[in-house]
Amino acid sequence: MPDLSAVKAALKSQRIETPSWAYGNSGTRFKVFRQAGVPRDPYEKLDDAAQVQAATGVAPAVALHIPWDRVDDYAALAAYAKDRGLTVGAINANVFQDDDYKLGSVSHPDPAVRRKALDHLLECVDIMDATGSRDLKLWFADGTNYPGQDDITARQDRLAASLAAVYERLGADQRMLLEYKLFEPAFYTTDVPDWGTSYAHCLKLGDKAQVVVDTGHHAPGTNIEFIVAFLLRERKLGGFDFNSRFYADDDLMVGSADPFQLFRIMHEVVRNGGLAPATGVAFMLDQSHNIEAKIPAIIRSVMNVQEATAKALLVDTTALTAAQQAGDVLEANAALMDAYNTDVRPLLAEVREELGLHPDPMAAYRATGHAEKIAAERIGGQQAGWDA
Amino acid sequence: MPDLSAVKAALKSQRIETPSWAYGNSGTRFKVFRQAGVPRDPYEKLDDAAQVQAATGVAPAVALHIPWDRVDDYAALAAYAKDRGLTVGAINANVFQDDDYKLGSVSHPDPAVRRKALDHLLECVDIMDATGSRDLKLWFADGTNYPGQDDITARQDRLAASLAAVYERLGADQRMLLEYKLFEPAFYTTDVPDWGTSYAHCLKLGDKAQVVVDTGHHAPGTNIEFIVAFLLRERKLGGFDFNSRFYADDDLMVGSADPFQLFRIMHEVVRNGGLAPATGVAFMLDQSHNIEAKIPAIIRSVMNVQEATAKALLVDTTALTAAQQAGDVLEANAALMDAYNTDVRPLLAEVREELGLHPDPMAAYRATGHAEKIAAERIGGQQAGWDA
Amino acid sequence: MPDLSAVKAALKSQRIETPSWAYGNSGTRFKVFRQAGVPRDPYEKLDDAAQVQAATGVAPAVALHIPWDRVDDYAALAAYAKDRGLTVGAINANVFQDDDYKLGSVSHPDPAVRRKALDHLLECVDIMDATGSRDLKLWFADGTNYPGQDDITARQDRLAASLAAVYERLGADQRMLLEYKLFEPAFYTTDVPDWGTSYAHCLKLGDKAQVVVDTGHHAPGTNIEFIVAFLLRERKLGGFDFNSRFYADDDLMVGSADPFQLFRIMHEVVRNGGLAPATGVAFMLDQSHNIEAKIPAIIRSVMNVQEATAKALLVDTTALTAAQQAGDVLEANAALMDAYNTDVRPLLAEVREELGLHPDPMAAYRATGHAEKIAAERIGGQQAGWDA
Amino acid sequence: MPDLSAVKAALKSQRIETPSWAYGNSGTRFKVFRQAGVPRDPYEKLDDAAQVQAATGVAPAVALHIPWDRVDDYAALAAYAKDRGLTVGAINANVFQDDDYKLGSVSHPDPAVRRKALDHLLECVDIMDATGSRDLKLWFADGTNYPGQDDITARQDRLAASLAAVYERLGADQRMLLEYKLFEPAFYTTDVPDWGTSYAHCLKLGDKAQVVVDTGHHAPGTNIEFIVAFLLRERKLGGFDFNSRFYADDDLMVGSADPFQLFRIMHEVVRNGGLAPATGVAFMLDQSHNIEAKIPAIIRSVMNVQEATAKALLVDTTALTAAQQAGDVLEANAALMDAYNTDVRPLLAEVREELGLHPDPMAAYRATGHAEKIAAERIGGQQAGWDA
């Protein structure tokens, strides 16, 4: 059986990064529903993130999205974060919301558009320098809607050229995380549709280029934990964009649609050493809280990742390995299921208390009155959202 | 072999309804790209629809969407349409874009919201009275995002009650078309997720309630033509919302993703008598032209439906039936494929010329200069779009 | 909170039916791997089923498959079962393994084949009379592989005629359970591909015709618990064929691929009264243990259904309903998840001890030495399998 | 517009390899239906393949499957082929039908099983030496059915070791083609589930290791032509296993389920130079003719590949490229669709006549009387099939 103090130590040292945009409004193509108290600028987003950190103790880093989080002085923003016990996490580039990007950004047929997109990516590295961020997260909406619309191979050539230019610009301790996605917003081809495409580009770029796995970006039936294990074996897993989905890229709270899958993913992370900070695997959330309250939804998501991690750490690997090597299918499966079926909530409550936290993060947050406070105070101004 | 004059007659009498909203801007949750010359009100949408009708000759009806097409005087709007050789087609209700509808409309837990939604549906029937429309098309975004969020059965009860109230209000020659959709914008449950649910409700309501098949609203692997054949056999197919998709509800031009599927659908329509106007099957488009020019995209879509229909009409049913009854798998398949592999563009050019039209609708439209005209004239104002 | 004694009572009265064929060999189209000790006739299958019942106490009924379980004297077989504390459950017809059925059975274009298939179905009702079985379970492999191969509508007509003839033959206390399946072994059309098709046929047939939900027979992304709730609301859910799948009809142990989905299904069953014996919902397994030991796999499957049921019974419906009606998405979800995250294994151990059983069915079975005994004794003869 | 004589020349030089096993019986896990006249040994399979070659003129190579096509003297078998105008194509290894392979072959936890599997693979290279085959095609059924059953990473290590040993053994002009498949017969993990996994292994092995794309082996929604273009750009596309599918790995006649997809695939092949023999892209069929007559089904499949190729060759690349670079979505799509909508059957009839063949291969085959001859003559003996 696993050593309980080691399990607790691992749970205490895990870090889960929250995304600034999840604190703002989001929605589907049909409607963005506005919520009371939503932040109106990056500083208010950090204020909300500080609540998540206060309640959970494991979520100090906040990913930014440029231009949604554009400010005049990024060093000041980083200092503002630091004052609240936070750090600035990954910088997420956005080359999909300008009218010029209708037919793509770095893969666009027009070199002027590609140049504009590249300049934005390079600007993001400048911002990283200012905020001290390690990771540049790249997701490209680039693709086509109709067969024939553009040339698949030419688009790969253009993509590769831009990636190389950005890679060149990275500092010694900076990384480029290349995300893949099956479809949406492009419906016929997507320029980085799967982990293989991302992996192939990263391999050519070098060690600082790593694949990021968004758990909502796969075709139905894809075995995500296989990909995770494979990339860890190849030392090419840069991190996760966690969320969950029933159908497409639903961006629901991680662990809400298929908690067993999340456990299996964390099992591969633990088994392949990915929890060790040295591996550099970033555990990030990327979610849209369209109809539920945002801060509690993020707290719940952090807790869901912790619960899956705790279960993964509780796997009796001795029993598991023995059954696997003996070819005992049922025993091997049972060894894994034993951990999954364990109620780890008491263990996590203990971990939190040992960290000086409230054992129940949801109750802790409710007790702060923050939700009522921001609903009352954040009147006027422009609420943050995907479209602003 | 089919009688060519009968084939031509059928092609001349087919009617394909275009949706007012396809003339306006649309997009994904990531971005709505604006296009030059887009209509700014329902009248300008009708002007554009008149171009489609002028080029194709088979698309006189235009579906409206309320409140996107709200005007003070619907009779005047209908007269405006008539003056341009058009008619007002189905009235599409919208109970998904008001803040009150965050958790649903007719299935919402709060009776006040349900009442508001029902009032809107009844208003749509009033509009039908004014425009002379036959069909009320109902699509509900209602559903839930998270397990437990609401009670599936209670939502069905609420839905059934609202549908019954609307059904009651229908005039003698009016119909209710109930659309189903697998998911989006709801991600966990959808209150009318599949044809079976729509069918069961329609069956209880009565003959004026009919199922509408949106070709983009199914799970991967669903055999749509089976559903079409089944509903025609049950006299419960009210019509189509045509579009095409590679992954989810992509709303691409019909026939662009899987032209063979469209042909198979039209084959079932033809084989089961659904082309006959008396059957009441409405052939409607429901598409989003996010990145392509809107009017030519709609013309192309109308042509794609015509080509699939022409091929379906060319099936040698004698040979097909003989092979089917003999259990000759390859011959039966070959009989169908012969029709599909035929290039029907010359036949359709002939049909158009016999109708006094240009043989090439795309060229006909280009020659009008309409695109340049509206781009120059429609300056200022608010472009029509899904969000307005 | 739920009353614990009521929860226990419900768990004690639940019955899970095991299928005779799961005790025999099975496999994929690539290979059937033979296992030691596999039964060679229906009597030995009952011997194995008696082990499952001895270990779990909730699995007395055994479904038969004709002709795989053909015997000369069915009354004697039923008596043999009774002597071991078992009963004969559903009779499963097989009209897919005779060379005549290459192009279908009840939907075959040739009336002679249809007659042969119908005769087999009627024979199954004769067997039900002899065994005292309540349910005739009908699954049809009928369908086509190629577009055009046969006429969809004509096949429905033929299917409906056969179903009516069988329905007519049913005794007062007998039922017909009509299964649906998306695809396999037919690859283009399947004659009963979804619940809507099964429901429509059952509705016309009458109250004794009910839909059976095989959890592995849906398109990706299908919300099975919605179907369960809908059918219970319509009083048309006859029962389940439980198993689990990652991709297609994998027929793995129920609860092994997505235990959360199984819980959600059982939640709808409990919420809509489906656990009450009067509702007539049959909880049957339909699985293939291709690579794992068969009897323990079946015991594990029974336990998995029990665990999901226990969690569903533990849902705090007062809290759930209150949150649902208040529109509190996160609280409603949390109310459901609280039950799911509970470790119910101790509760079930208690339930078993109160029934006079070993608290751990797997350990109980191992202790019998039955596995070693049958491996040693069942030498020679023809092992039971799908193909025999 | 493309030069017609170049188009014809390309069509004349294309070669489509047929698989020996498609001439034998096949089926689903539910039933293998036997057909009259099916070959009983590899020689009779070659006799049937000679019919396909006689009718089409472009299918001289026949892939073998070991041990299904095991003979004492492979050089004699190759000579037998040569006498009939045929050549022996790819050698397909089979490490999935022996009882030892229940839990895998090259990835099996037991080193003895791995050794046995590796020995078989090496034997296949010996056979290649004897037959003069260029390609060793490797498809592994290896994987797991249940979470925890085996260790994903360890299985990759074992797989990599075996592949390296086989690679080492290849002659200077021999290649290893590594196939991937999403699932089946393994249901939870598959050791080579996607192109990325195959690509990563091939990259490490070297230039003689290439990816093979089976068109039926992808998750729903996968854009296969993207993969084809990507692999051609990387010079890692070894060839195709052509077939078609509606749902899973249905193994239907290529082009029968989605002819437009086949065209798009061939468009990428043509556009990226893959038709040139120097590229080494092998166009192989891998199909199961479960219910249709086998030889005509194979002829039809060869014709379907030819028709898709012809359409791809007819694309007006000048117009296509101009529209793509201008960002004209509709024109670019139209340029592609113009070629697809062309009826190329007359062109292919001409090509065949210029080759001295009957313009209609199906009629040519019917005229031979071969079907009747083999049905009469091949009485007794054991029909070839997947299980023998």
Short mmCIF file of N, CA and C in Angstrom, two decimals, chain B residues 98-159:
data_model
loop_
_atom_site.label_atom_id
_atom_site.label_comp_id
_atom_site.label_asym_id
_atom_site.label_seq_id
_atom_site.Cartn_x
_atom_site.Cartn_y
_atom_site.Cartn_z
N ASP B 98 -32.60 35.32 -24.43
CA ASP B 98 -32.91 36.30 -23.39
C ASP B 98 -32.24 35.82 -22.11
N ASP B 99 -31.81 36.78 -21.28
CA ASP B 99 -31.11 36.40 -20.05
C ASP B 99 -31.96 35.46 -19.18
N ASP B 100 -33.26 35.61 -19.27
CA ASP B 100 -34.14 34.74 -18.47
C ASP B 100 -34.00 33.26 -18.85
N TYR B 101 -33.52 33.01 -20.05
CA TYR B 101 -33.49 31.63 -20.55
C TYR B 101 -32.18 30.90 -20.23
N LYS B 102 -31.43 31.40 -19.29
CA LYS B 102 -30.14 30.78 -18.97
C LYS B 102 -30.30 29.30 -18.61
N LEU B 103 -31.36 28.96 -17.91
CA LEU B 103 -31.57 27.56 -17.52
C LEU B 103 -32.72 26.90 -18.29
N GLY B 104 -33.09 27.52 -19.40
CA GLY B 104 -34.15 26.92 -20.20
C GLY B 104 -35.30 27.87 -20.45
N SER B 105 -36.22 27.43 -21.29
CA SER B 105 -37.39 28.25 -21.61
C SER B 105 -38.66 27.49 -21.20
N VAL B 106 -39.21 26.71 -22.10
CA VAL B 106 -40.44 25.98 -21.77
C VAL B 106 -40.21 24.86 -20.75
N SER B 107 -38.94 24.49 -20.52
CA SER B 107 -38.63 23.46 -19.53
C SER B 107 -38.01 24.05 -18.26
N HIS B 108 -37.95 25.34 -18.20
CA HIS B 108 -37.30 26.01 -17.06
C HIS B 108 -38.01 25.64 -15.74
N PRO B 109 -37.25 25.50 -14.66
CA PRO B 109 -37.90 25.19 -13.38
C PRO B 109 -38.85 26.30 -12.90
N ASP B 110 -38.64 27.51 -13.32
CA ASP B 110 -39.47 28.62 -12.84
C ASP B 110 -40.67 28.83 -13.76
N PRO B 111 -41.88 28.73 -13.20
CA PRO B 111 -43.08 28.87 -14.05
C PRO B 111 -43.17 30.23 -14.73
N ALA B 112 -42.59 31.25 -14.13
CA ALA B 112 -42.67 32.57 -14.76
C ALA B 112 -41.88 32.60 -16.07
N VAL B 113 -40.75 31.94 -16.07
CA VAL B 113 -39.97 31.88 -17.31
C VAL B 113 -40.70 31.03 -18.35
N ARG B 114 -41.28 29.97 -17.91
CA ARG B 114 -42.04 29.12 -18.85
C ARG B 114 -43.19 29.92 -19.48
N ARG B 115 -43.85 30.69 -18.66
CA ARG B 115 -44.98 31.49 -19.16
C ARG B 115 -44.49 32.49 -20.22
N LYS B 116 -43.35 33.13 -19.92
CA LYS B 116 -42.78 34.09 -20.87
C LYS B 116 -42.45 33.40 -22.20
N ALA B 117 -41.88 32.22 -22.11
CA ALA B 117 -41.52 31.49 -23.33
C ALA B 117 -42.76 31.09 -24.10
N LEU B 118 -43.76 30.63 -23.38
CA LEU B 118 -45.00 30.22 -24.05
C LEU B 118 -45.64 31.42 -24.74
N ASP B 119 -45.64 32.56 -24.06
CA ASP B 119 -46.22 33.75 -24.67
C ASP B 119 -45.52 34.08 -25.99
N HIS B 120 -44.21 33.89 -26.00
CA HIS B 120 -43.49 34.15 -27.25
C HIS B 120 -43.93 33.17 -28.33
N LEU B 121 -44.10 31.93 -27.98
CA LEU B 121 -44.52 30.94 -28.98
C LEU B 121 -45.91 31.29 -29.52
N LEU B 122 -46.76 31.71 -28.63
CA LEU B 122 -48.12 32.07 -29.08
C LEU B 122 -48.07 33.32 -29.97
N GLU B 123 -47.18 34.24 -29.62
CA GLU B 123 -47.00 35.43 -30.47
C GLU B 123 -46.57 35.00 -31.87
N CYS B 124 -45.76 33.98 -31.94
CA CYS B 124 -45.31 33.51 -33.26
C CYS B 124 -46.48 33.00 -34.09
N VAL B 125 -47.44 32.39 -33.44
CA VAL B 125 -48.63 31.95 -34.19
C VAL B 125 -49.42 33.17 -34.66
N ASP B 126 -49.48 34.19 -33.83
CA ASP B 126 -50.11 35.43 -34.29
C ASP B 126 -49.43 35.94 -35.56
N ILE B 127 -48.13 35.91 -35.54
CA ILE B 127 -47.38 36.37 -36.71
C ILE B 127 -47.69 35.49 -37.93
N MET B 128 -47.78 34.19 -37.70
CA MET B 128 -48.15 33.29 -38.80
C MET B 128 -49.50 33.68 -39.40
N ASP B 129 -50.44 34.04 -38.53
CA ASP B 129 -51.74 34.48 -39.03
C ASP B 129 -51.57 35.68 -39.96
N ALA B 130 -50.66 36.59 -39.56
CA ALA B 130 -50.47 37.81 -40.34
C ALA B 130 -49.72 37.55 -41.65
N THR B 131 -48.77 36.64 -41.62
CA THR B 131 -47.94 36.42 -42.81
C THR B 131 -48.50 35.32 -43.70
N GLY B 132 -49.46 34.57 -43.18
CA GLY B 132 -49.98 33.45 -43.95
C GLY B 132 -49.06 32.24 -43.92
N SER B 133 -48.18 32.19 -42.96
CA SER B 133 -47.24 31.05 -42.87
C SER B 133 -47.98 29.80 -42.41
N ARG B 134 -47.54 28.69 -42.94
CA ARG B 134 -48.14 27.42 -42.55
C ARG B 134 -47.47 26.83 -41.31
N ASP B 135 -46.13 27.03 -41.20
CA ASP B 135 -45.36 26.25 -40.23
C ASP B 135 -44.76 27.08 -39.10
N LEU B 136 -44.92 26.57 -37.90
CA LEU B 136 -44.21 27.11 -36.74
C LEU B 136 -43.06 26.15 -36.45
N LYS B 137 -41.87 26.65 -36.56
CA LYS B 137 -40.74 25.74 -36.31
C LYS B 137 -40.19 25.99 -34.91
N LEU B 138 -40.13 24.92 -34.15
CA LEU B 138 -39.72 25.02 -32.76
C LEU B 138 -38.41 24.29 -32.52
N TRP B 139 -37.43 25.05 -32.14
CA TRP B 139 -36.20 24.43 -31.65
C TRP B 139 -35.92 24.98 -30.27
N PHE B 140 -35.72 24.09 -29.34
CA PHE B 140 -35.48 24.51 -27.97
C PHE B 140 -34.03 24.26 -27.59
N ALA B 141 -33.38 25.30 -27.09
CA ALA B 141 -32.01 25.15 -26.58
C ALA B 141 -32.03 24.50 -25.21
N ASP B 142 -33.20 24.25 -24.69
CA ASP B 142 -33.38 23.76 -23.32
C ASP B 142 -32.59 22.48 -23.04
N GLY B 143 -32.00 22.47 -21.89
CA GLY B 143 -31.27 21.29 -21.44
C GLY B 143 -30.46 21.64 -20.22
N THR B 144 -29.51 20.79 -19.89
CA THR B 144 -28.66 21.06 -18.72
C THR B 144 -27.21 20.80 -19.08
N ASN B 145 -26.32 21.39 -18.30
CA ASN B 145 -24.89 21.20 -18.53
C ASN B 145 -24.25 20.19 -17.58
N TYR B 146 -24.90 19.98 -16.44
CA TYR B 146 -24.27 19.12 -15.43
C TYR B 146 -25.25 18.08 -14.91
N PRO B 147 -24.77 16.87 -14.70
CA PRO B 147 -25.61 15.85 -14.06
C PRO B 147 -26.20 16.39 -12.76
N GLY B 148 -27.46 16.17 -12.58
CA GLY B 148 -28.14 16.64 -11.38
C GLY B 148 -28.71 18.04 -11.49
N GLN B 149 -28.25 18.80 -12.47
CA GLN B 149 -28.67 20.20 -12.55
C GLN B 149 -30.18 20.38 -12.54
N ASP B 150 -30.88 19.53 -13.25
CA ASP B 150 -32.35 19.57 -13.20
C ASP B 150 -32.87 18.16 -13.42
N ASP B 151 -34.16 18.02 -13.23
CA ASP B 151 -34.79 16.71 -13.29
C ASP B 151 -35.29 16.43 -14.71
N ILE B 152 -34.76 15.38 -15.32
CA ILE B 152 -35.09 15.08 -16.71
C ILE B 152 -36.59 14.89 -16.91
N THR B 153 -37.19 14.15 -16.04
CA THR B 153 -38.62 13.84 -16.19
C THR B 153 -39.48 15.09 -15.98
N ALA B 154 -39.15 15.87 -14.97
CA ALA B 154 -39.93 17.10 -14.73
C ALA B 154 -39.82 18.03 -15.94
N ARG B 155 -38.67 18.08 -16.55
CA ARG B 155 -38.50 18.93 -17.72
C ARG B 155 -39.39 18.43 -18.87
N GLN B 156 -39.49 17.12 -19.02
CA GLN B 156 -40.38 16.59 -20.07
C GLN B 156 -41.83 16.98 -19.78
N ASP B 157 -42.23 16.91 -18.53
CA ASP B 157 -43.60 17.29 -18.18
C ASP B 157 -43.87 18.75 -18.56
N ARG B 158 -42.90 19.60 -18.22
CA ARG B 158 -43.07 21.03 -18.53
C ARG B 158 -43.10 21.26 -20.03
N LEU B 159 -42.20 20.61 -20.72
CA LEU B 159 -42.16 20.74 -22.19
C LEU B 159 -43.48 20.31 -22.80
#
